[in-house]
Coordinates of C-alpha atoms (C1' of nucleotides) in Angstrom, one line a residue:
Chain A
M177 CA 111.9 103.5 83.7
T178 CA 114.3 101.3 81.8
P179 CA 116.1 103.1 79.0
H180 CA 115.1 101.8 75.6
P181 CA 118.5 100.7 74.2
L182 CA 119.2 98.7 77.3
R183 CA 116.0 96.6 77.5
P184 CA 116.4 93.2 75.8
R185 CA 113.6 92.0 73.7
R186 CA 113.5 88.9 75.9
A187 CA 115.0 88.0 79.2
P188 CA 118.1 85.8 78.9
T189 CA 117.5 82.1 79.3
T190 CA 121.0 80.7 79.1
E191 CA 124.2 81.6 80.8
E192 CA 125.7 82.6 77.5
E193 CA 122.8 85.1 76.8
A194 CA 123.1 86.5 80.3
L195 CA 126.9 87.0 79.9
A196 CA 126.4 88.7 76.6
L197 CA 123.8 91.1 78.1
Q198 CA 126.1 91.7 81.1
R199 CA 128.9 92.7 78.8
K200 CA 126.6 95.1 77.0
L201 CA 125.1 96.7 80.1
R202 CA 128.3 97.1 82.0
R203 CA 129.4 99.9 79.7
Y204 CA 126.7 102.2 81.2
V205 CA 127.8 102.0 84.8
L206 CA 128.8 105.4 86.3
L207 CA 131.4 105.1 89.1
E208 CA 131.3 108.7 90.3
D209 CA 129.2 110.5 92.8
S210 CA 126.2 112.0 91.0
G211 CA 123.8 110.6 93.6
P212 CA 123.1 112.0 97.1
E213 CA 126.1 113.0 99.3
P214 CA 126.1 111.1 102.6
G215 CA 123.5 112.7 104.9
T216 CA 121.7 114.5 102.1
A217 CA 119.5 111.7 100.9
S218 CA 115.8 112.2 101.7
T219 CA 114.6 108.7 101.1
V220 CA 116.5 105.4 100.7
A221 CA 115.0 102.2 99.4
G222 CA 116.1 98.6 100.2
V223 CA 115.3 95.7 97.9
D224 CA 115.5 92.0 98.6
V225 CA 114.1 88.7 97.2
A226 CA 112.9 85.4 98.7
Y227 CA 112.4 82.1 97.0
D228 CA 110.3 79.0 97.2
D229 CA 112.1 76.7 94.9
E230 CA 109.5 73.9 95.5
R231 CA 106.8 76.1 94.0
D232 CA 109.1 77.9 91.6
A233 CA 108.0 81.1 93.3
V234 CA 109.8 84.4 93.9
A235 CA 108.8 87.4 95.9
A236 CA 110.6 90.8 95.9
A237 CA 110.2 93.7 98.2
A238 CA 111.1 97.4 98.0
V239 CA 110.9 99.4 101.2
V240 CA 111.5 103.1 101.4
L241 CA 112.9 104.7 104.5
D242 CA 113.2 108.3 105.6
A243 CA 116.9 108.6 105.5
R244 CA 117.1 110.7 108.6
T245 CA 114.8 108.8 111.0
L246 CA 114.9 105.3 109.3
D247 CA 111.1 105.2 109.5
V248 CA 109.3 103.3 106.8
V249 CA 107.5 105.7 104.4
D250 CA 106.6 103.4 101.5
E251 CA 106.7 99.8 100.5
A252 CA 105.8 97.5 97.7
T253 CA 106.0 93.8 96.8
A254 CA 105.9 91.6 93.7
V255 CA 105.5 87.9 93.3
G256 CA 106.2 85.8 90.3
R257 CA 108.0 82.8 88.9
V258 CA 111.7 82.2 89.1
A259 CA 113.2 83.2 85.8
F260 CA 116.9 82.2 86.1
P261 CA 118.9 79.7 88.2
Y262 CA 121.4 80.8 90.8
V263 CA 124.7 81.2 89.1
P264 CA 127.5 83.0 90.9
G265 CA 128.3 86.1 88.9
L266 CA 124.8 86.1 87.3
L267 CA 122.7 86.8 90.4
A268 CA 121.1 89.8 88.8
F269 CA 119.3 87.7 86.2
R270 CA 117.6 85.7 89.0
E271 CA 116.7 88.6 91.3
L272 CA 116.1 91.7 89.3
P273 CA 112.9 91.0 87.3
A274 CA 110.9 90.8 90.5
V275 CA 112.8 93.7 92.1
L276 CA 112.0 96.0 89.2
E277 CA 108.4 95.1 89.5
A278 CA 108.4 95.9 93.2
L279 CA 110.2 99.2 92.6
N280 CA 107.5 100.1 90.0
G281 CA 104.9 99.7 92.8
L282 CA 106.4 102.5 94.9
A283 CA 104.6 105.8 95.0
R284 CA 107.7 107.9 94.7
T285 CA 111.2 107.4 93.4
P286 CA 113.8 107.0 96.2
D287 CA 117.1 109.0 96.2
L288 CA 119.2 105.8 96.6
V289 CA 118.7 102.0 96.4
V290 CA 120.5 99.6 98.7
C291 CA 121.0 96.1 97.3
D292 CA 121.5 92.9 99.2
G293 CA 124.7 91.7 97.4
Y294 CA 127.5 93.2 95.4
G295 CA 128.0 96.0 92.9
F296 CA 131.4 96.7 91.5
A297 CA 132.8 93.8 93.6
H298 CA 132.1 91.2 91.0
P299 CA 134.1 89.0 88.7
R300 CA 133.3 91.2 85.8
R301 CA 132.7 94.4 87.9
F302 CA 129.0 94.3 87.2
G303 CA 127.2 92.9 90.2
L304 CA 123.5 93.1 91.1
A305 CA 123.7 96.7 92.3
C306 CA 125.4 98.0 89.2
H307 CA 122.9 96.1 87.0
L308 CA 119.9 97.6 88.9
G309 CA 121.4 101.1 88.7
V310 CA 121.9 100.9 85.0
L311 CA 118.4 99.6 84.3
T312 CA 116.7 102.2 86.5
G313 CA 119.2 105.1 86.3
L314 CA 119.0 105.4 90.1
P315 CA 122.0 105.7 92.4
T316 CA 122.6 102.2 93.9
I317 CA 125.0 100.6 96.4
G318 CA 125.7 96.9 97.2
V319 CA 125.9 95.6 100.8
A320 CA 126.7 91.9 101.0
K321 CA 126.9 89.6 104.1
T322 CA 129.8 87.4 102.9
P323 CA 133.1 88.1 101.1
F324 CA 132.3 86.0 98.1
T325 CA 135.6 85.2 96.5
F326 CA 137.4 88.3 97.6
R327 CA 140.1 88.8 100.2
Y328 CA 140.4 91.2 103.1
E329 CA 142.2 91.9 106.3
P330 CA 139.9 92.3 109.3
P331 CA 139.0 96.0 109.9
G332 CA 139.5 97.6 113.3
H333 CA 137.2 96.6 116.1
G334 CA 135.2 99.8 116.2
R335 CA 132.1 100.8 114.2
G336 CA 133.1 102.6 111.1
S337 CA 136.4 100.8 110.7
S338 CA 137.0 99.4 107.2
A339 CA 139.6 97.6 105.1
P340 CA 140.0 97.1 101.4
L341 CA 138.1 94.3 99.7
M342 CA 140.5 92.9 97.2
D343 CA 140.1 90.9 94.0
G344 CA 143.8 90.1 93.4
D345 CA 145.6 93.4 93.3
E346 CA 142.5 95.5 92.7
E347 CA 140.4 97.0 95.4
V348 CA 136.7 96.4 94.5
G349 CA 135.0 97.5 97.7
R350 CA 135.4 97.7 101.5
A351 CA 134.9 95.4 104.4
L352 CA 133.1 97.7 106.8
R353 CA 132.4 97.2 110.5
T354 CA 129.0 98.6 111.1
Q355 CA 128.8 97.9 114.9
D356 CA 131.6 97.4 117.4
G357 CA 133.0 93.9 117.3
V358 CA 130.5 92.4 114.8
K359 CA 131.5 90.7 111.5
P360 CA 132.0 93.3 108.8
V361 CA 129.6 93.8 105.8
F362 CA 131.0 94.0 102.3
V363 CA 130.2 97.3 100.6
S364 CA 130.8 98.2 96.9
A365 CA 129.6 100.9 94.6
G366 CA 126.7 100.2 92.4
H367 CA 125.8 103.1 90.1
R368 CA 126.4 106.8 90.3
T369 CA 128.4 106.4 93.5
T370 CA 131.8 105.3 94.9
A371 CA 132.8 102.9 97.6
R372 CA 133.6 105.8 99.9
T373 CA 130.1 107.2 99.6
A374 CA 128.6 103.8 99.7
C375 CA 130.3 103.1 103.1
A376 CA 129.0 106.4 104.5
H377 CA 125.5 105.6 103.5
T378 CA 125.8 102.1 104.9
L379 CA 126.9 103.4 108.2
Q380 CA 124.0 105.8 108.5
L381 CA 121.6 103.0 107.6
A382 CA 123.2 100.5 109.9
R383 CA 122.6 102.7 113.0
D384 CA 121.2 99.9 115.2
Y385 CA 122.2 96.6 113.7
R386 CA 125.0 95.0 111.6
L387 CA 122.9 95.2 108.4
P388 CA 121.4 98.4 107.0
E389 CA 117.8 99.0 108.1
T390 CA 116.8 99.0 104.4
T391 CA 118.0 95.4 103.9
R392 CA 116.4 94.2 107.2
R393 CA 113.1 95.7 106.3
A394 CA 113.1 94.4 102.7
D395 CA 114.2 91.0 103.8
R396 CA 111.3 90.8 106.3
L397 CA 108.8 92.0 103.8
C398 CA 109.7 89.8 100.9
R399 CA 109.5 86.7 103.1
R400 CA 106.1 87.7 104.3
A401 CA 105.0 88.4 100.7
L402 CA 106.2 84.9 99.7
R403 CA 104.3 83.2 102.4
A404 CA 101.1 85.2 101.8
R405 CA 101.5 85.3 98.0
H406 CA 100.8 89.0 98.2
V407 CA 101.0 91.2 95.2
Chain B
dG841 C1' 139.3 68.6 85.2
dC842 C1' 137.8 69.9 90.3
dG843 C1' 136.3 72.9 93.8
dA844 C1' 134.6 77.5 95.3
dC845 C1' 131.3 80.7 94.7
dA846 C1' 126.8 87.4 96.2
dG847 C1' 121.6 85.3 97.1
Chain C
dA1172 C1' 118.5 81.6 99.2
dT1173 C1' 116.6 77.6 102.3
dC1174 C1' 116.5 73.5 105.5
dT1175 C1' 116.4 73.7 111.1
dT1176 C1' 117.1 73.1 117.9
dG1177 C1' 118.9 74.7 121.1
dT1178 C1' 121.5 78.1 123.4
dC1179 C1' 124.0 82.1 125.0
dG1180 C1' 123.3 86.9 126.4
dC1181 C1' 121.2 91.5 127.2

DNA sequence: GCGACAG
DNA sequence: ATCTTGTCGC
């Protein structure tokens, strides 16, 4: 699944190594729509990770939904040991090893993957969602729950309203209201997509709640897997 | 140098 | 992320 030239011989251990790999991988991100147009995706996967720092354990989940009905059609989990500390800007190195393993457990490849975090909205424009997209070749988007270090003006009150998410003078994503009057979510492009398309996908997935159904399902599943030490 | 900082 | 009680509202 991972293209040969992009797979490191060994996972980064230090921040310096991780930064070097990030600089290398970021050249492969595609920021145009070669993934599914909004409404045309057949299946959409959500991925998320839960931790037990006491036991140095990590559990990842990948849940595939029917994009039209939002029904669960497939799911997989993976448990392992934490491979990297939490460092803002290097989250991918902490989360993705387990996520990749969970994705490998799926019966079929999804049309789109929704990440719990950022994509292009990142200090070096290579967040979790971009990283996962480059490693898998799949279209990905990032949907985060907090604005990180970025700035935004509150979007309109209604579902579907959005406002630019800014890193200085550069728009890196959108603050998107997914339900009337709720706090916005923070959407950015991952791989093979754009912020505009990512917002449209997010709205379709956040039909009933603030967060996309993909994220809600994956969050629930990885927590359960962590407690049960499922594989 | 110090604090802030996706999850 | 995770630690955690009650509480307000549909």
